[in-house]
Structure formats: C-alpha cells, structure tokens
Amino acid sequence: AQKVTQAQTEISVVEKEDVTLDCVYETRDTTYYLFWYKQPPSGELVFLIRRNSFDEQNEISGRYSWNFQKSTSSFNFTITASQVVDSAVYFCALSVYYTGNQFYFGTGTSLTVIP
Amino acid sequence: EAQVTQNPRYLITVTGKKLTVTCSQNMNHEYMSWYRQDPGLGLRQIYYSMNVEATDKGDVPEGYKVSRKEKRNFPLILESPSPNQTSLYFCASRKTGNQPQHFGDGTRLSIL
C-alpha cells in the first residue's frame, strides 16, 4: 500500500526563521516520484518540485530546499528565512509507477509565518 | 494560456438533485483526475483517467461517476448528491503519469 504522512498539522514561525516540513512516505515499489505542492490562502494548488526515486540529490531553489533520503523514506522541505508570503498549506505527494501513477497526497501542513 | 478549467466554481444544491462539474484542459494531457479536499484529510483521489475511454477508481469513488469521451474533458457526475459530498473539488491533468499535475481552481460544493 502507498501512503504519505505529514505529521505536522500546523506550524507557526516568526518571519525570518527557518522551518522544515516533514514528509514520510511508504511504498514497496522501486520506481516512484515525490512532489511538493503549495496551497496559499487563495486556494489554488501550486507545484513546487518533483523528485524521482533514483535521484537522491538534494535540491535548492532560492529560499527553498528539499532533502530526499530513501533510507528513512523521507522527503523534507525547508524554507530558509521565512516570509509572510510563505503562509500556506503544503502538501507532499507520492506517485507510484506500478499503480498507474496514481497520486497519493499527505494531509498537509498548514504553515503560518508571523510578521 | 495553459490551464485546467472547472465549472462551476461554487454550487449550493439539495440532496438528490443530479449535478455535473465540468473540467477541461487545453494542454493535450493524457492523464486527468478528480480529487476532493476535506479538512484534516488532505486531497483524496476520486477517479482518474489515463486516456480517452480509460478511467479507474481512486480512493473514494462511491457516489461519483466520470466519463472521458474526449481528451480535453473529464466531467464529474453526482447522480444523487448527499450532504457528505459537501467538499472542495479539484480537477487535475498531467502529460504522463510521472509528471506534475496541473490543477484547476477548485469547485466548492455544498449539498443541503
């Protein structure tokens, strides 16, 4: 069975603090893809990153960075020097090749950045 | 502009009155999906489609129907809506199975 767990339901940080959003996934398949999406208060879902199971290289994009560790089945997302505009719900998702690439979403982490 | 368009954006209706939420994409994507978003439960897949005339159930298909007669359209049908289908619904599309999904703006349904 496939599953994505985002144990942090809500996080509040003060502006300029760093924050890490945790994502743990479960799958028995060796070919899979991991994603992060952002849902700001306006409600739309915005794609942030995709990582495949064969590429454990960490990625940095501006203030955002992602740490993919197969050994712990985790794909964590760090925001450095957080800003008010980062306030949103963040979803981690898993797509598994052998289930027809169905997407499995976590329950989301609501991040509030306090000015 | 590449987009996924859902209609209506908001709907309040009553139990048992059939309704259809339309979804259309202009990116020639193979895959399309429907999700519902409920507080504390994240996004759960209702149905998905790999191509025209190819659909399959997701995690919560009960009470919903879909069809994929054309590549660009993937309507969600509630034959006899009930209050537990009150939710925020998203349609999504992607080019291939492992590509990121493009989401519509969402449809907020209230079933009284």
PDB file of C-alpha atoms in Angstrom:
ATOM      1  CA  ALA A   1       0.000   0.000   0.000  1.00  0.00           C
ATOM      2  CA  GLN A   2       1.061   3.531  -0.661  1.00  0.00           C
ATOM      3  CA  LYS A   3       0.894   6.225   1.978  1.00  0.00           C
ATOM      4  CA  VAL A   4       2.200   9.713   2.672  1.00  0.00           C
ATOM      5  CA  THR A   5       2.405  11.025   6.217  1.00  0.00           C
ATOM      6  CA  GLN A   6       2.775  14.656   7.141  1.00  0.00           C
ATOM      7  CA  ALA A   7       2.783  14.509  10.904  1.00  0.00           C
ATOM      8  CA  GLN A   8       2.905  18.265  11.414  1.00  0.00           C
ATOM      9  CA  THR A   9      -0.637  19.541  11.108  1.00  0.00           C
ATOM     10  CA  GLU A  10       0.108  23.191  11.859  1.00  0.00           C
ATOM     11  CA  ILE A  11       3.324  25.140  12.291  1.00  0.00           C
ATOM     12  CA  SER A  12       3.795  28.769  13.255  1.00  0.00           C
ATOM     13  CA  VAL A  13       7.093  30.594  12.907  1.00  0.00           C
ATOM     14  CA  VAL A  14       8.196  34.173  13.172  1.00  0.00           C
ATOM     15  CA  GLU A  15       9.314  35.847   9.978  1.00  0.00           C
ATOM     16  CA  LYS A  16      12.947  35.174   9.045  1.00  0.00           C
ATOM     17  CA  GLU A  17      13.051  31.893  10.931  1.00  0.00           C
ATOM     18  CA  ASP A  18      13.879  28.689   9.104  1.00  0.00           C
ATOM     19  CA  VAL A  19      11.246  25.969   9.046  1.00  0.00           C
ATOM     20  CA  THR A  20      11.260  22.342   7.934  1.00  0.00           C
ATOM     21  CA  LEU A  21       8.154  20.495   6.824  1.00  0.00           C
ATOM     22  CA  ASP A  22       8.367  16.752   7.220  1.00  0.00           C
ATOM     23  CA  CYS A  23       7.128  14.152   4.761  1.00  0.00           C
ATOM     24  CA  VAL A  24       7.407  10.399   5.191  1.00  0.00           C
ATOM     25  CA  TYR A  25       6.216   8.040   2.507  1.00  0.00           C
ATOM     26  CA  GLU A  26       5.536   4.331   2.184  1.00  0.00           C
ATOM     27  CA  THR A  27       5.743   2.227  -0.930  1.00  0.00           C
ATOM     28  CA  ARG A  28       7.172  -1.133  -1.856  1.00  0.00           C
ATOM     29  CA  ASP A  29       7.850  -0.107  -5.423  1.00  0.00           C
ATOM     30  CA  THR A  30      11.273   0.963  -6.537  1.00  0.00           C
ATOM     31  CA  THR A  31      10.055   3.420  -9.164  1.00  0.00           C
ATOM     32  CA  TYR A  32       8.180   6.361  -7.747  1.00  0.00           C
ATOM     33  CA  TYR A  33       8.040  10.131  -7.742  1.00  0.00           C
ATOM     34  CA  LEU A  34       7.679  12.589  -4.920  1.00  0.00           C
ATOM     35  CA  PHE A  35       6.146  16.040  -5.140  1.00  0.00           C
ATOM     36  CA  TRP A  36       5.507  19.095  -3.043  1.00  0.00           C
ATOM     37  CA  TYR A  37       2.599  21.447  -3.669  1.00  0.00           C
ATOM     38  CA  LYS A  38       1.702  24.752  -2.058  1.00  0.00           C
ATOM     39  CA  GLN A  39      -1.858  25.891  -1.416  1.00  0.00           C
ATOM     40  CA  PRO A  40      -1.928  29.589  -0.446  1.00  0.00           C
ATOM     41  CA  PRO A  41      -4.994  31.123   1.229  1.00  0.00           C
ATOM     42  CA  SER A  42      -6.428  31.889  -2.218  1.00  0.00           C
ATOM     43  CA  GLY A  43      -6.918  28.135  -2.646  1.00  0.00           C
ATOM     44  CA  GLU A  44      -5.077  27.174  -5.812  1.00  0.00           C
ATOM     45  CA  LEU A  45      -2.568  24.333  -5.807  1.00  0.00           C
ATOM     46  CA  VAL A  46       0.898  25.268  -6.983  1.00  0.00           C
ATOM     47  CA  PHE A  47       3.521  22.722  -7.970  1.00  0.00           C
ATOM     48  CA  LEU A  48       6.898  23.219  -6.259  1.00  0.00           C
ATOM     49  CA  ILE A  49       9.118  20.230  -7.009  1.00  0.00           C
ATOM     50  CA  ARG A  50       9.268  16.688  -8.349  1.00  0.00           C
ATOM     51  CA  ARG A  51      11.898  14.130  -7.428  1.00  0.00           C
ATOM     52  CA  ASN A  52      12.213  10.576  -8.768  1.00  0.00           C
ATOM     53  CA  SER A  53      13.240   7.593  -6.684  1.00  0.00           C
ATOM     54  CA  PHE A  54      16.568   7.206  -8.443  1.00  0.00           C
ATOM     55  CA  ASP A  55      17.749  10.709  -7.724  1.00  0.00           C
ATOM     56  CA  GLU A  56      18.610  11.347  -4.092  1.00  0.00           C
ATOM     57  CA  GLN A  57      20.395  14.583  -4.797  1.00  0.00           C
ATOM     58  CA  ASN A  58      19.127  17.409  -2.645  1.00  0.00           C
ATOM     59  CA  GLU A  59      17.802  20.466  -4.389  1.00  0.00           C
ATOM     60  CA  ILE A  60      17.861  24.158  -3.588  1.00  0.00           C
ATOM     61  CA  SER A  61      15.754  26.799  -5.231  1.00  0.00           C
ATOM     62  CA  GLY A  62      16.181  30.209  -3.692  1.00  0.00           C
ATOM     63  CA  ARG A  63      14.967  30.013  -0.101  1.00  0.00           C
ATOM     64  CA  TYR A  64      13.512  26.550  -0.645  1.00  0.00           C
ATOM     65  CA  SER A  65      15.420  23.304  -0.285  1.00  0.00           C
ATOM     66  CA  TRP A  66      14.444  19.663  -0.308  1.00  0.00           C
ATOM     67  CA  ASN A  67      16.131  16.733   1.379  1.00  0.00           C
ATOM     68  CA  PHE A  68      15.319  13.305  -0.067  1.00  0.00           C
ATOM     69  CA  GLN A  69      16.515  10.319   1.955  1.00  0.00           C
ATOM     70  CA  LYS A  70      15.498   6.856   0.772  1.00  0.00           C
ATOM     71  CA  SER A  71      16.994   5.260   3.869  1.00  0.00           C
ATOM     72  CA  THR A  72      14.367   6.949   6.028  1.00  0.00           C
ATOM     73  CA  SER A  73      11.681   7.257   3.302  1.00  0.00           C
ATOM     74  CA  SER A  74      11.559  10.977   3.822  1.00  0.00           C
ATOM     75  CA  PHE A  75      11.310  13.988   1.546  1.00  0.00           C
ATOM     76  CA  ASN A  76      11.540  17.027   3.771  1.00  0.00           C
ATOM     77  CA  PHE A  77      11.086  20.622   2.698  1.00  0.00           C
ATOM     78  CA  THR A  78      12.949  23.531   4.303  1.00  0.00           C
ATOM     79  CA  ILE A  79      12.146  27.197   3.914  1.00  0.00           C
ATOM     80  CA  THR A  80      15.025  29.452   4.890  1.00  0.00           C
ATOM     81  CA  ALA A  81      14.369  32.950   6.210  1.00  0.00           C
ATOM     82  CA  SER A  82      10.620  32.516   6.033  1.00  0.00           C
ATOM     83  CA  GLN A  83       8.384  35.307   4.800  1.00  0.00           C
ATOM     84  CA  VAL A  84       4.716  36.091   5.320  1.00  0.00           C
ATOM     85  CA  VAL A  85       4.044  35.064   1.715  1.00  0.00           C
ATOM     86  CA  ASP A  86       5.134  31.545   2.629  1.00  0.00           C
ATOM     87  CA  SER A  87       1.991  31.151   4.757  1.00  0.00           C
ATOM     88  CA  ALA A  88       0.073  28.337   3.095  1.00  0.00           C
ATOM     89  CA  VAL A  89      -0.831  24.690   3.332  1.00  0.00           C
ATOM     90  CA  TYR A  90       1.893  22.471   1.921  1.00  0.00           C
ATOM     91  CA  PHE A  91       1.180  19.022   0.554  1.00  0.00           C
ATOM     92  CA  CYS A  92       3.604  16.213  -0.065  1.00  0.00           C
ATOM     93  CA  ALA A  93       2.556  13.614  -2.650  1.00  0.00           C
ATOM     94  CA  LEU A  94       3.709  10.257  -3.977  1.00  0.00           C
ATOM     95  CA  SER A  95       3.164   8.823  -7.453  1.00  0.00           C
ATOM     96  CA  VAL A  96       3.918   5.155  -7.950  1.00  0.00           C
ATOM     97  CA  TYR A  97       4.609   3.680 -11.363  1.00  0.00           C
ATOM     98  CA  TYR A  98       3.041   0.273 -10.793  1.00  0.00           C
ATOM     99  CA  THR A  99      -0.306   1.613  -9.614  1.00  0.00           C
ATOM    100  CA  GLY A 100      -0.810   3.521 -12.847  1.00  0.00           C
ATOM    101  CA  ASN A 101       0.887   6.543 -11.389  1.00  0.00           C
ATOM    102  CA  GLN A 102      -1.905   7.356  -9.012  1.00  0.00           C
ATOM    103  CA  PHE A 103      -1.134  10.285  -6.765  1.00  0.00           C
ATOM    104  CA  TYR A 104      -1.248   9.855  -3.005  1.00  0.00           C
ATOM    105  CA  PHE A 105      -1.320  13.061  -1.015  1.00  0.00           C
ATOM    106  CA  GLY A 106      -0.457  13.653   2.595  1.00  0.00           C
ATOM    107  CA  THR A 107      -2.905  15.508   4.795  1.00  0.00           C
ATOM    108  CA  GLY A 108      -0.956  18.712   4.507  1.00  0.00           C
ATOM    109  CA  THR A 109       0.909  21.039   6.866  1.00  0.00           C
ATOM    110  CA  SER A 110      -0.505  24.483   7.483  1.00  0.00           C
ATOM    111  CA  LEU A 111       2.320  26.991   7.849  1.00  0.00           C
ATOM    112  CA  THR A 112       1.730  30.408   9.355  1.00  0.00           C
ATOM    113  CA  VAL A 113       4.533  32.939   9.210  1.00  0.00           C
ATOM    114  CA  ILE A 114       4.027  35.684  11.778  1.00  0.00           C
ATOM    115  CA  PRO A 115       5.375  39.122  10.858  1.00  0.00           C
TER     116      PRO A 115
ATOM    117  CA  GLU B   1      -2.606  30.124 -21.654  1.00  0.00           C
ATOM    118  CA  ALA B   2      -2.225  26.547 -20.407  1.00  0.00           C
ATOM    119  CA  GLN B   3      -4.945  25.824 -17.921  1.00  0.00           C
ATOM    120  CA  VAL B   4      -7.421  23.475 -16.335  1.00  0.00           C
ATOM    121  CA  THR B   5     -10.894  24.986 -16.150  1.00  0.00           C
ATOM    122  CA  GLN B   6     -13.565  23.817 -13.752  1.00  0.00           C
ATOM    123  CA  ASN B   7     -17.181  24.934 -13.658  1.00  0.00           C
ATOM    124  CA  PRO B   8     -18.978  25.933 -11.610  1.00  0.00           C
ATOM    125  CA  ARG B   9     -16.652  27.420  -9.001  1.00  0.00           C
ATOM    126  CA  TYR B  10     -19.345  27.395  -6.354  1.00  0.00           C
ATOM    127  CA  LEU B  11     -22.605  25.486  -6.088  1.00  0.00           C
ATOM    128  CA  ILE B  12     -25.191  25.095  -3.385  1.00  0.00           C
ATOM    129  CA  THR B  13     -27.785  22.447  -4.097  1.00  0.00           C
ATOM    130  CA  VAL B  14     -30.060  19.969  -2.389  1.00  0.00           C
ATOM    131  CA  THR B  15     -29.861  16.276  -1.676  1.00  0.00           C
ATOM    132  CA  GLY B  16     -30.725  14.071  -4.604  1.00  0.00           C
ATOM    133  CA  LYS B  17     -30.541  16.656  -7.382  1.00  0.00           C
ATOM    134  CA  LYS B  18     -28.142  15.401 -10.033  1.00  0.00           C
ATOM    135  CA  LEU B  19     -25.250  17.685 -10.829  1.00  0.00           C
ATOM    136  CA  THR B  20     -22.208  17.743 -13.080  1.00  0.00           C
ATOM    137  CA  VAL B  21     -18.948  19.558 -12.521  1.00  0.00           C
ATOM    138  CA  THR B  22     -17.137  20.109 -15.771  1.00  0.00           C
ATOM    139  CA  CYS B  23     -13.381  20.023 -16.247  1.00  0.00           C
ATOM    140  CA  SER B  24     -11.499  20.951 -19.368  1.00  0.00           C
ATOM    141  CA  GLN B  25      -7.775  21.198 -20.130  1.00  0.00           C
ATOM    142  CA  ASN B  26      -6.078  22.762 -23.125  1.00  0.00           C
ATOM    143  CA  MET B  27      -2.655  21.134 -22.789  1.00  0.00           C
ATOM    144  CA  ASN B  28      -3.369  17.872 -24.633  1.00  0.00           C
ATOM    145  CA  HIS B  29      -2.659  15.948 -21.452  1.00  0.00           C
ATOM    146  CA  GLU B  30      -3.224  12.203 -21.288  1.00  0.00           C
ATOM    147  CA  TYR B  31      -3.983  11.920 -17.582  1.00  0.00           C
ATOM    148  CA  MET B  32      -6.822  13.614 -15.738  1.00  0.00           C
ATOM    149  CA  SER B  33      -8.006  13.202 -12.156  1.00  0.00           C
ATOM    150  CA  TRP B  34     -10.612  14.354  -9.696  1.00  0.00           C
ATOM    151  CA  TYR B  35      -9.877  14.992  -6.026  1.00  0.00           C
ATOM    152  CA  ARG B  36     -11.843  16.123  -3.055  1.00  0.00           C
ATOM    153  CA  GLN B  37     -10.289  18.141  -0.266  1.00  0.00           C
ATOM    154  CA  ASP B  38     -11.683  17.946   3.237  1.00  0.00           C
ATOM    155  CA  PRO B  39     -10.254  19.475   6.431  1.00  0.00           C
ATOM    156  CA  GLY B  40      -7.723  17.179   8.055  1.00  0.00           C
ATOM    157  CA  LEU B  41      -7.899  14.654   5.230  1.00  0.00           C
ATOM    158  CA  GLY B  42      -5.862  16.343   2.527  1.00  0.00           C
ATOM    159  CA  LEU B  43      -6.646  15.572  -1.090  1.00  0.00           C
ATOM    160  CA  ARG B  44      -8.189  12.232  -1.873  1.00  0.00           C
ATOM    161  CA  GLN B  45      -8.471  10.902  -5.381  1.00  0.00           C
ATOM    162  CA  ILE B  46     -11.989  10.119  -6.592  1.00  0.00           C
ATOM    163  CA  TYR B  47     -11.372   8.922 -10.141  1.00  0.00           C
ATOM    164  CA  TYR B  48      -8.608   9.180 -12.665  1.00  0.00           C
ATOM    165  CA  SER B  49      -8.256   8.646 -16.385  1.00  0.00           C
ATOM    166  CA  MET B  50      -5.197   7.592 -18.359  1.00  0.00           C
ATOM    167  CA  ASN B  51      -6.722   8.466 -21.719  1.00  0.00           C
ATOM    168  CA  VAL B  52      -9.966   8.631 -23.638  1.00  0.00           C
ATOM    169  CA  GLU B  53     -12.374   5.881 -22.538  1.00  0.00           C
ATOM    170  CA  ALA B  54      -9.902   4.732 -19.855  1.00  0.00           C
ATOM    171  CA  THR B  55     -10.963   5.551 -16.320  1.00  0.00           C
ATOM    172  CA  ASP B  56     -10.373   3.948 -12.947  1.00  0.00           C
ATOM    173  CA  LYS B  57     -11.436   4.380  -9.366  1.00  0.00           C
ATOM    174  CA  GLY B  58      -9.353   6.258  -6.877  1.00  0.00           C
ATOM    175  CA  ASP B  59      -9.639   6.032  -3.115  1.00  0.00           C
ATOM    176  CA  VAL B  60     -13.132   7.489  -2.648  1.00  0.00           C
ATOM    177  CA  PRO B  61     -15.251   6.753  -5.757  1.00  0.00           C
ATOM    178  CA  GLU B  62     -18.563   5.978  -4.040  1.00  0.00           C
ATOM    179  CA  GLY B  63     -21.346   8.285  -5.148  1.00  0.00           C
ATOM    180  CA  TYR B  64     -19.451   9.662  -8.146  1.00  0.00           C
ATOM    181  CA  LYS B  65     -19.264   8.915 -11.850  1.00  0.00           C
ATOM    182  CA  VAL B  66     -16.934  10.156 -14.538  1.00  0.00           C
ATOM    183  CA  SER B  67     -16.562   9.862 -18.283  1.00  0.00           C
ATOM    184  CA  ARG B  68     -13.742  10.607 -20.708  1.00  0.00           C
ATOM    185  CA  LYS B  69     -15.177  10.791 -24.197  1.00  0.00           C
ATOM    186  CA  GLU B  70     -12.784  13.470 -25.357  1.00  0.00           C
ATOM    187  CA  LYS B  71      -9.203  14.016 -24.341  1.00  0.00           C
ATOM    188  CA  ARG B  72      -9.743  17.539 -23.068  1.00  0.00           C
ATOM    189  CA  ASN B  73     -12.859  16.938 -20.938  1.00  0.00           C
ATOM    190  CA  PHE B  74     -13.372  14.944 -17.756  1.00  0.00           C
ATOM    191  CA  PRO B  75     -16.708  15.730 -16.086  1.00  0.00           C
ATOM    192  CA  LEU B  76     -17.546  14.623 -12.554  1.00  0.00           C
ATOM    193  CA  ILE B  77     -21.128  13.493 -12.077  1.00  0.00           C
ATOM    194  CA  LEU B  78     -23.011  13.227  -8.809  1.00  0.00           C
ATOM    195  CA  GLU B  79     -26.158  11.268  -9.660  1.00  0.00           C
ATOM    196  CA  SER B  80     -27.801  11.664  -6.258  1.00  0.00           C
ATOM    197  CA  PRO B  81     -25.738  14.051  -4.125  1.00  0.00           C
ATOM    198  CA  SER B  82     -25.783  13.716  -0.364  1.00  0.00           C
ATOM    199  CA  PRO B  83     -24.570  16.083   2.373  1.00  0.00           C
ATOM    200  CA  ASN B  84     -21.402  14.019   2.928  1.00  0.00           C
ATOM    201  CA  GLN B  85     -20.300  15.055  -0.554  1.00  0.00           C
ATOM    202  CA  THR B  86     -20.063  18.661   0.558  1.00  0.00           C
ATOM    203  CA  SER B  87     -16.436  19.419  -0.171  1.00  0.00           C
ATOM    204  CA  LEU B  88     -13.887  21.310  -2.246  1.00  0.00           C
ATOM    205  CA  TYR B  89     -13.237  19.517  -5.533  1.00  0.00           C
ATOM    206  CA  PHE B  90     -10.208  19.791  -7.758  1.00  0.00           C
ATOM    207  CA  CYS B  91      -9.667  18.574 -11.273  1.00  0.00           C
ATOM    208  CA  ALA B  92      -6.105  17.988 -12.441  1.00  0.00           C
ATOM    209  CA  SER B  93      -4.286  16.966 -15.579  1.00  0.00           C
ATOM    210  CA  ARG B  94      -0.759  15.869 -16.499  1.00  0.00           C
ATOM    211  CA  LYS B  95       1.023  14.877 -19.653  1.00  0.00           C
ATOM    212  CA  THR B  96       2.267  11.488 -18.468  1.00  0.00           C
ATOM    213  CA  GLY B  97       1.917   9.504 -15.288  1.00  0.00           C
ATOM    214  CA  ASN B  98       5.025  10.809 -13.582  1.00  0.00           C
ATOM    215  CA  GLN B  99       4.692  14.458 -14.493  1.00  0.00           C
ATOM    216  CA  PRO B 100       3.456  17.120 -12.073  1.00  0.00           C
ATOM    217  CA  GLN B 101      -0.243  17.735 -12.059  1.00  0.00           C
ATOM    218  CA  HIS B 102      -1.830  20.984 -13.164  1.00  0.00           C
ATOM    219  CA  PHE B 103      -4.844  21.793 -11.031  1.00  0.00           C
ATOM    220  CA  GLY B 104      -7.993  23.729 -11.711  1.00  0.00           C
ATOM    221  CA  ASP B 105      -9.052  26.473  -9.319  1.00  0.00           C
ATOM    222  CA  GLY B 106     -11.449  24.210  -7.451  1.00  0.00           C
ATOM    223  CA  THR B 107     -15.212  23.849  -7.103  1.00  0.00           C
ATOM    224  CA  ARG B 108     -16.827  24.315  -3.724  1.00  0.00           C
ATOM    225  CA  LEU B 109     -19.949  22.160  -3.460  1.00  0.00           C
ATOM    226  CA  SER B 110     -22.483  22.424  -0.668  1.00  0.00           C
ATOM    227  CA  ILE B 111     -25.180  19.753  -0.549  1.00  0.00           C
ATOM    228  CA  LEU B 112     -28.030  20.647   1.785  1.00  0.00           C
TER     229      LEU B 112
END
